[in-house]
Tab-separated table of C-alpha atoms and ligand atoms in Angstrom:
chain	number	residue	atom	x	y	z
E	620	UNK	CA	-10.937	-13.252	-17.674
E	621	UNK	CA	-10.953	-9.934	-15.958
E	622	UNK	CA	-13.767	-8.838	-13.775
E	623	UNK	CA	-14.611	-4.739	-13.130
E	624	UNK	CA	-16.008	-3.865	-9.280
E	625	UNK	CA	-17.706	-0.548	-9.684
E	626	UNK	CA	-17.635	2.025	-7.109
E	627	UNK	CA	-18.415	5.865	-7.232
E	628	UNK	CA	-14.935	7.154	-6.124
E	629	UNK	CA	-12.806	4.249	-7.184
E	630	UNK	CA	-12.186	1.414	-10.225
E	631	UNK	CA	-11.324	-2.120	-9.405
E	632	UNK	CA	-10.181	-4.339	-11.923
E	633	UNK	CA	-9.276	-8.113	-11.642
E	634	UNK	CA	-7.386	-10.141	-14.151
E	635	UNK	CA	-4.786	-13.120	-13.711
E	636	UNK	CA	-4.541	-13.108	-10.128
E	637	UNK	CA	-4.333	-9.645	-9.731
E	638	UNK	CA	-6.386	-6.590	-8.599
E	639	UNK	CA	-6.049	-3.073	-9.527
E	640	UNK	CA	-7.562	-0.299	-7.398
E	641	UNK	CA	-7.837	3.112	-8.866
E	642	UNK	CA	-8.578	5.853	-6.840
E	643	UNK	CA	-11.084	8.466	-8.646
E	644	UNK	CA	-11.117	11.514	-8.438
E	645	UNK	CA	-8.922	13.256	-10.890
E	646	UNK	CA	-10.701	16.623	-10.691
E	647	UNK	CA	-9.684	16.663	-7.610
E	648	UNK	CA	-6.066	15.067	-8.193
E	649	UNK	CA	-7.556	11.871	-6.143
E	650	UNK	CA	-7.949	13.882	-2.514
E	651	UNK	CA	-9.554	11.347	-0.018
E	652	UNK	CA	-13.041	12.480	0.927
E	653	UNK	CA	-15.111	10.374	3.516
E	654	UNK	CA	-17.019	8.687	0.189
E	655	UNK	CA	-13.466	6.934	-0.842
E	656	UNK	CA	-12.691	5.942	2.589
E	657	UNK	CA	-16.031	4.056	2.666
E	658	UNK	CA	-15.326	2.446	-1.321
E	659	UNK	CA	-11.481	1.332	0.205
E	660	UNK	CA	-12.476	-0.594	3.176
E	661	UNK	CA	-15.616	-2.273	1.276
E	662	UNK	CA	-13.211	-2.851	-2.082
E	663	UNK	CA	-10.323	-4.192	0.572
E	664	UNK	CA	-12.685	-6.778	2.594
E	665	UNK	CA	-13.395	-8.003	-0.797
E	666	UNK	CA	-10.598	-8.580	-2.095
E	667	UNK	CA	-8.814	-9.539	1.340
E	668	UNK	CA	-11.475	-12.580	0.967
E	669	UNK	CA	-11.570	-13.260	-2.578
E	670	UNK	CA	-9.177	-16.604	-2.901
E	671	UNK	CA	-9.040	-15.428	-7.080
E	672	UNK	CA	-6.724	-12.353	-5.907
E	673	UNK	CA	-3.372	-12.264	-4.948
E	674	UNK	CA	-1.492	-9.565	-5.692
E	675	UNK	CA	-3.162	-5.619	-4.954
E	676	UNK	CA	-1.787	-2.848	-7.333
E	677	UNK	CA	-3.377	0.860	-6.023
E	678	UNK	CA	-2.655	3.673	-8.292
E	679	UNK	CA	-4.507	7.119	-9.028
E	680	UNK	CA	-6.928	8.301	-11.994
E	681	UNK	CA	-5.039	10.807	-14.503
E	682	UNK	CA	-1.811	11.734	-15.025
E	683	UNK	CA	-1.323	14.408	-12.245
E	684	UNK	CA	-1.705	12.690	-8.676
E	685	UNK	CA	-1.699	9.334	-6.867
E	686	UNK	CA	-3.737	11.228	-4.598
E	687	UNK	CA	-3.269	15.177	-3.298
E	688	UNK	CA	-4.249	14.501	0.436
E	689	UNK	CA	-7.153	14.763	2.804
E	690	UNK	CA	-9.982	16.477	0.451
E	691	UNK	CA	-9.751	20.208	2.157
E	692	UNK	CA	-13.390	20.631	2.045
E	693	UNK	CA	-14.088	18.404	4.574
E	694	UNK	CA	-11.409	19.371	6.814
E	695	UNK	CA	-12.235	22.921	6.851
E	696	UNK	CA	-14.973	22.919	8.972
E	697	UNK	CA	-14.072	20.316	11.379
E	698	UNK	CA	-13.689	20.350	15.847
E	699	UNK	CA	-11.469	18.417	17.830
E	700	UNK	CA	-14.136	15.105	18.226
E	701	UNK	CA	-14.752	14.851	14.463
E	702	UNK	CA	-11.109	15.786	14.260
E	703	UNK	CA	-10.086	12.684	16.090
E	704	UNK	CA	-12.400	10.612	14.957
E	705	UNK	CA	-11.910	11.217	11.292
E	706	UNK	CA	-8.248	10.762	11.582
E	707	UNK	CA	-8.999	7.338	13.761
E	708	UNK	CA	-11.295	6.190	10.751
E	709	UNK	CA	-8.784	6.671	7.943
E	710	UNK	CA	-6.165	5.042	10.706
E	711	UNK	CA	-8.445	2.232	10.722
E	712	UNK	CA	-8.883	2.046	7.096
E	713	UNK	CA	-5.428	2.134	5.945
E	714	UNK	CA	-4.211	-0.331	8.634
E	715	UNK	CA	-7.121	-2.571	6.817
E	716	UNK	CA	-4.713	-1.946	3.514
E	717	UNK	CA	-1.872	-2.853	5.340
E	718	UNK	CA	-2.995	-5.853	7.112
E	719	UNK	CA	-4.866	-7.472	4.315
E	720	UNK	CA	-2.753	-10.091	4.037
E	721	UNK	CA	-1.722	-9.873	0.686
E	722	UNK	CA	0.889	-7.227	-1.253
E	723	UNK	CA	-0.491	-4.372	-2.034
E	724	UNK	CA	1.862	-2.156	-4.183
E	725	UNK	CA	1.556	1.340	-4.306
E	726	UNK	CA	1.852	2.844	-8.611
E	727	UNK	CA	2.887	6.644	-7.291
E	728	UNK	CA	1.992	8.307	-10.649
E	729	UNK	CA	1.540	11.768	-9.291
E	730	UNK	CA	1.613	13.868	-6.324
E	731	UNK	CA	1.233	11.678	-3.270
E	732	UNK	CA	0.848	14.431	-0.444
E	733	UNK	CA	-0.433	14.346	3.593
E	734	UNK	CA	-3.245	11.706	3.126
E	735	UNK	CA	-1.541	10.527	-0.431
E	736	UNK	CA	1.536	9.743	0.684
E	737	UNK	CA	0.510	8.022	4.090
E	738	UNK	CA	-1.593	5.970	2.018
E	739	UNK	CA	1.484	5.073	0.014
E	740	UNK	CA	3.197	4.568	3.087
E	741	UNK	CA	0.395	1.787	4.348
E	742	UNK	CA	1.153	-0.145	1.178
E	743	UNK	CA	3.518	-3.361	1.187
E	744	UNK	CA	6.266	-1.469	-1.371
E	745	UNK	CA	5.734	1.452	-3.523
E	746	UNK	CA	6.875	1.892	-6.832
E	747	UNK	CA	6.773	5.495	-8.335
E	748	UNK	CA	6.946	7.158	-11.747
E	749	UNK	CA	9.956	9.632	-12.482
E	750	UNK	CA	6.887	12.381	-12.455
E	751	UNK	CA	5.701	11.494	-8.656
E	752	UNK	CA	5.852	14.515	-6.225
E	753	UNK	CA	5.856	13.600	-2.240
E	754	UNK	CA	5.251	15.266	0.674
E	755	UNK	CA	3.544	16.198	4.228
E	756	UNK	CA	2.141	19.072	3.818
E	757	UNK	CA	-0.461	19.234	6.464
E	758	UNK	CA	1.561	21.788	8.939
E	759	UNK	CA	0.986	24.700	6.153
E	760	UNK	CA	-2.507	23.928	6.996
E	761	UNK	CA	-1.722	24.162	10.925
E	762	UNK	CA	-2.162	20.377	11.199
E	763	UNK	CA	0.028	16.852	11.457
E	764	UNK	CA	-0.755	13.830	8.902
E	765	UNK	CA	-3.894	12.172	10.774
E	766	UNK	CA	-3.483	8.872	9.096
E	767	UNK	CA	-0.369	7.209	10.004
E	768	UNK	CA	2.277	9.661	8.756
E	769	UNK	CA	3.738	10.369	12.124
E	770	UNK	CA	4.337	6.766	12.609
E	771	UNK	CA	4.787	5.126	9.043
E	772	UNK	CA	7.106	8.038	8.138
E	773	UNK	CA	10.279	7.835	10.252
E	774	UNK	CA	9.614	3.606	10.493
E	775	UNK	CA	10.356	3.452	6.798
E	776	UNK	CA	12.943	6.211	6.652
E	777	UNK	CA	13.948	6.781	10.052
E	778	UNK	CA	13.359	10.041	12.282
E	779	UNK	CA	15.417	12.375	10.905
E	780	UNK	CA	14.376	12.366	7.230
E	781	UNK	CA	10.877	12.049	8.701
E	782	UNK	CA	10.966	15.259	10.418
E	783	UNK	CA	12.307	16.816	7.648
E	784	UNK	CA	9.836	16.538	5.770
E	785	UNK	CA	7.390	16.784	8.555
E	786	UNK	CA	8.642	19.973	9.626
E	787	UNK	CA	9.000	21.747	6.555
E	788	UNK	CA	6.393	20.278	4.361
E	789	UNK	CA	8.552	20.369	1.394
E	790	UNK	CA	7.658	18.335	-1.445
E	791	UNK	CA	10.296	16.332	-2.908
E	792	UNK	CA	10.568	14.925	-6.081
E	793	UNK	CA	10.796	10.663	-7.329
E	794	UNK	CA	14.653	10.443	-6.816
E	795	UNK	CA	14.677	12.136	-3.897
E	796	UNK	CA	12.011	10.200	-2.719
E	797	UNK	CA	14.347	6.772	-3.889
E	798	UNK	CA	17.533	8.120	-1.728
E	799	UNK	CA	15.289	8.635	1.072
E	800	UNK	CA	14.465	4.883	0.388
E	801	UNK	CA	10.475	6.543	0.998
E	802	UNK	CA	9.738	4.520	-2.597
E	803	UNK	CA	11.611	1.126	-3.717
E	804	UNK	CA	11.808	1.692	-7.266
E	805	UNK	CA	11.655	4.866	-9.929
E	806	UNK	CA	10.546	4.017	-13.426
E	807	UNK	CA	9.378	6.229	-16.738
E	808	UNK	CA	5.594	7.724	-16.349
E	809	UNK	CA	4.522	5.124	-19.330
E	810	UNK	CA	6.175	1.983	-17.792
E	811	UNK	CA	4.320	2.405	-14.064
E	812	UNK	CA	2.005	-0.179	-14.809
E	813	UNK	CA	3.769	-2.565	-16.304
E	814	UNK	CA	6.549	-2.599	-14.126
E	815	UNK	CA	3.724	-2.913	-11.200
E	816	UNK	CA	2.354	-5.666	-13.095
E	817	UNK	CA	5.627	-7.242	-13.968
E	818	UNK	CA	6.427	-7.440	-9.989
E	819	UNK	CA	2.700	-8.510	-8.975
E	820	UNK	CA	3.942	-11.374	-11.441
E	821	UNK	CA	7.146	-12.740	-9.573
E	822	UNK	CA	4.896	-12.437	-6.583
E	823	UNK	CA	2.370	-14.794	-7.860
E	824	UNK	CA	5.515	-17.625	-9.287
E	825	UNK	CA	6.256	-17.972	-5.457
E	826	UNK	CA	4.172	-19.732	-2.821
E	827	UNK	CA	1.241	-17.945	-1.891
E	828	UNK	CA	0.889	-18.731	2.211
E	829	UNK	CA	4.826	-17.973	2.168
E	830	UNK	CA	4.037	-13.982	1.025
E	831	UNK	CA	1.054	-14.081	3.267
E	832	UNK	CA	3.662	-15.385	6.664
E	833	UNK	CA	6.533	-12.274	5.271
E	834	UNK	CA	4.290	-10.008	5.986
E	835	UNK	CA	2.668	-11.054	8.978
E	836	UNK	CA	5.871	-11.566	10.665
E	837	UNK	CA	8.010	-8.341	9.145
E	838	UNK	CA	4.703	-6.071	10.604
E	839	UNK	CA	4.027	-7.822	13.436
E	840	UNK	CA	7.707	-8.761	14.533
E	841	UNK	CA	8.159	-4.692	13.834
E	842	UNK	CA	6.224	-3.716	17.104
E	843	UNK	CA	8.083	-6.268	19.028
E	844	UNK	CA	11.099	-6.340	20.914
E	845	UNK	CA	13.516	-8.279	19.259
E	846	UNK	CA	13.362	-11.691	21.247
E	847	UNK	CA	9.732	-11.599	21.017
E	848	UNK	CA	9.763	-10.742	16.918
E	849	UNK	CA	12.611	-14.181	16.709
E	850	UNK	CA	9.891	-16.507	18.586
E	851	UNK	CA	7.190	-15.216	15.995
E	852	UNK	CA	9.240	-15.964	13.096
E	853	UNK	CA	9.953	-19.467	14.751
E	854	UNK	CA	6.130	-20.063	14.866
E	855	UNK	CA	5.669	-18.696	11.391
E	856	UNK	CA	8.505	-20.616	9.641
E	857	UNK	CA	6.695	-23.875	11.998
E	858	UNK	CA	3.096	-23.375	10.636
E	859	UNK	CA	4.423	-23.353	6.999
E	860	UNK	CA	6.300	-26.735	7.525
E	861	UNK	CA	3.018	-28.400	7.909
E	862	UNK	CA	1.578	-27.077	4.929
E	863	UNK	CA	1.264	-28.596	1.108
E	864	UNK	CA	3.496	-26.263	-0.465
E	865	UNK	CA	6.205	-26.533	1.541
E	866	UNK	CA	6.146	-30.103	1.083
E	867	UNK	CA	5.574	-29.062	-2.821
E	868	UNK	CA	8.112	-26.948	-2.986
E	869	UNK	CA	11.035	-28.608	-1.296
E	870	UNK	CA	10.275	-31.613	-3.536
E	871	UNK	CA	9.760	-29.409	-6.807
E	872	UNK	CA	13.576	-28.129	-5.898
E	873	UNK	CA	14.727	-31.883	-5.502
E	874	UNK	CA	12.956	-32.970	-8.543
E	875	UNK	CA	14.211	-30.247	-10.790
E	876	UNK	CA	11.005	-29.187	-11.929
E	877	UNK	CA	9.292	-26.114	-11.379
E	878	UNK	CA	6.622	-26.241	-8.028
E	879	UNK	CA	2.742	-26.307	-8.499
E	880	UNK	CA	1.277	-24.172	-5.597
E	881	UNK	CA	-1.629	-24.896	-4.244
E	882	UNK	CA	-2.234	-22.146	-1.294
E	883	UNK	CA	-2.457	-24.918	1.327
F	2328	LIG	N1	-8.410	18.544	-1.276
F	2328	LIG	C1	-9.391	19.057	-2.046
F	2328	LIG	N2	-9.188	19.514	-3.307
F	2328	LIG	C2	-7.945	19.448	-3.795
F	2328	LIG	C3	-6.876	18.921	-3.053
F	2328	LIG	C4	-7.139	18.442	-1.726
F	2328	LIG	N3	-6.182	17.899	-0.933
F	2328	LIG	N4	-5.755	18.998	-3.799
F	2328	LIG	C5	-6.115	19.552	-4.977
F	2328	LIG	N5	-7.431	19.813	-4.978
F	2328	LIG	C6	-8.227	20.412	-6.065
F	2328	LIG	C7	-7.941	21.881	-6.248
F	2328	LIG	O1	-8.680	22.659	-5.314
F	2328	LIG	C8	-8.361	22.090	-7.671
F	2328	LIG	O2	-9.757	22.183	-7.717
F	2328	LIG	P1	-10.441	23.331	-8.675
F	2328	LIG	O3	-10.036	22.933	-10.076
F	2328	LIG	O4	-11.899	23.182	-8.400
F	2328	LIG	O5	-9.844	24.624	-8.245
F	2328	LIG	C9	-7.973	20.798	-8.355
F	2328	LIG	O6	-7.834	19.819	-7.297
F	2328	LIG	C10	-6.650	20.880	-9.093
F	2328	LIG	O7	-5.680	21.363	-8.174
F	2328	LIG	P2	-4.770	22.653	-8.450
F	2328	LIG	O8	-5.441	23.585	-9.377
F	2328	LIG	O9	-4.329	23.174	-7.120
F	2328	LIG	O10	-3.561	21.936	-9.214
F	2328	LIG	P3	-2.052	22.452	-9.255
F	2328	LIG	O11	-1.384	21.585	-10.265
F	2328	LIG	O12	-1.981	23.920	-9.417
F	2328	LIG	O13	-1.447	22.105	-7.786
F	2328	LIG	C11	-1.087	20.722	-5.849
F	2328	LIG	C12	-1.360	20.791	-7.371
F	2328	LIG	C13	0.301	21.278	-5.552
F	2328	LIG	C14	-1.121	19.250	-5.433
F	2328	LIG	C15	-2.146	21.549	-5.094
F	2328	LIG	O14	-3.435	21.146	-5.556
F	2328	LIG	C16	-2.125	21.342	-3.620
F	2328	LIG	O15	-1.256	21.884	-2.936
F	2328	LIG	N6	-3.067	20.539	-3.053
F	2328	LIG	C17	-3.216	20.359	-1.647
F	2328	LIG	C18	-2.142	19.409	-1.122
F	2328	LIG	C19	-2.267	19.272	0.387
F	2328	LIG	O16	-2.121	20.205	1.136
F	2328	LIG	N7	-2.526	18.010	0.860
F	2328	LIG	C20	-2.642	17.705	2.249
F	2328	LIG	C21	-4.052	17.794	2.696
F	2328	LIG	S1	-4.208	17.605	4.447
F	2328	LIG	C22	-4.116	15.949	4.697
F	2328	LIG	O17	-3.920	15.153	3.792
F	2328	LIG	C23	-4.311	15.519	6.092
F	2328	LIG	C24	-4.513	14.014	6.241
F	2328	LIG	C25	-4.932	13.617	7.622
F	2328	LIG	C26	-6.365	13.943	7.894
F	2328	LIG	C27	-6.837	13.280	9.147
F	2328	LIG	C28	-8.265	13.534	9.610
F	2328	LIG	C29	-9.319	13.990	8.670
């Protein structure tokens, strides 16, 4: 059965386990005004505590534009304080996105640019139609990415290829974006969604509090030293020995027969 959440700048529908989250605003190719910053962290609490969703897909409205950036309007008028505080709410949103605890897969269906792309970059992978344009615009507007782009950026790509494009502002297109190893996978335009889907599937055969403890300790062991990050996995990989599924799926494996997860 699939359930719709309505909000005024985005669409969230749920069905078998998984949510999609459509950002809307395709008049404005998707740019992220303070209104969808407010929808995303409501839609994202839900969901991060709604046991009847596992997987997150987040695409954009239309054919043009996962989303185009910061909306320009708002940033036009803006001072240092609301400056820094805008850019430490969208900081605070999208770490929200990346912390939720469960995958959240970017569909890149359009241009993903400044606040577009480090939204991208805040998801778990990112998947991106041959069509998708990328890029960090924001010093052609005599500014820096404000929500993670500075730091995401050269994490996932390294500093070089960051600066790059941080530097220039250059957009560059789906396969360059693949090389750069900024997206995981480039499909056809018409196949985004069902290739999203298709993933969000082999997600959901495998035990859920196992995806949950990747995540936590690939992002958290990240900002560690290295020591530190091998002593977190050993916790980890100790808390999910005491759990049903593990018990469930080591059996299922002995049995020869597939494993029935129960998320405990
Ligand atoms: N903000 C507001 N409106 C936008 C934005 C945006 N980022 N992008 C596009 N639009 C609007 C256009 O103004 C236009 O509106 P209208 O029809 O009323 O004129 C409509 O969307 C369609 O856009 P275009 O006509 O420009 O479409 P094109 O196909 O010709 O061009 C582009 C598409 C290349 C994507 C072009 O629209 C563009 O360059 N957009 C701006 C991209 C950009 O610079 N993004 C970065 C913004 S800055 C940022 O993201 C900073 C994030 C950190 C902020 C931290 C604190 C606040």
């Amino acid at each position: 059965m699939s359930q719709t959440l309505p909000f005024e700048t985005l669409a969230c529908e749920i069905e078998d386990q998984i949510a999609v989250v459509t950002l809307n605003r395709p008049q404005v190719l998707n740019a992220l005004n303070g209104q969808v910053f407010t929808d995303l962290k409501e839609i994202f609490a839900q969901l991060e505590d709604d046991p009847a969703v596992r997987v997150i897909l987040l695409t954009g409205a239309g054919e043009k534009a996962f989303a185009a950036g910061a909306d320009i309007n708002e940033l036009a008028g803006i001072g240092c304080s609301l400056g820094q505080d805008l850019s430490h709410r969208g900081q605070g949103v999208f770490r929200q996105i990346e912390t939720c605890g469960k995958p959240v897969i970017a569909l890149i269906n359009g241009y993903a640019l400044g606040g577009g792309c480090e939204l991208a970059l805040a998801c778990t992978l990112r998947l991106a139609s041959s069509s998708a344009e990328f890029g960090q615009p924001e010093v052609r507007l005599g500014l820096i990415p404000g929500y993670g782009g500075t730091q995401r950026l050269p994490r996932l790509i390294g500093s070089s290829a960051a600066l790059k494009l941080l530097l220039t502002g250059q957009r560059i297109d789906a396969s360059e974006a693949l090389r750069l190893r900024l997206v995981d996978e480039v499909v056809e335009p018409a196949e985004l969604m069902a290739r999203g889907k298709e993933l969000a599937r082999s997600i959901l055969a495998v035990a859920p509090l196992a995806v949950s403890a990747c995540i936590q300790a690939v992002y958290e062991g990240a900002d560690r030293g290295l020591e530190s990050a091998l002593r977190l996995e050993s916790t980890i990989f100790g808390h999910l020995c005491d759990t049903k599924d593990k018990i469930e799926g080591t059996r299922a494996f002995l049995e020869k027969r597939p494993p029935q997860w129960t998320g405990s």
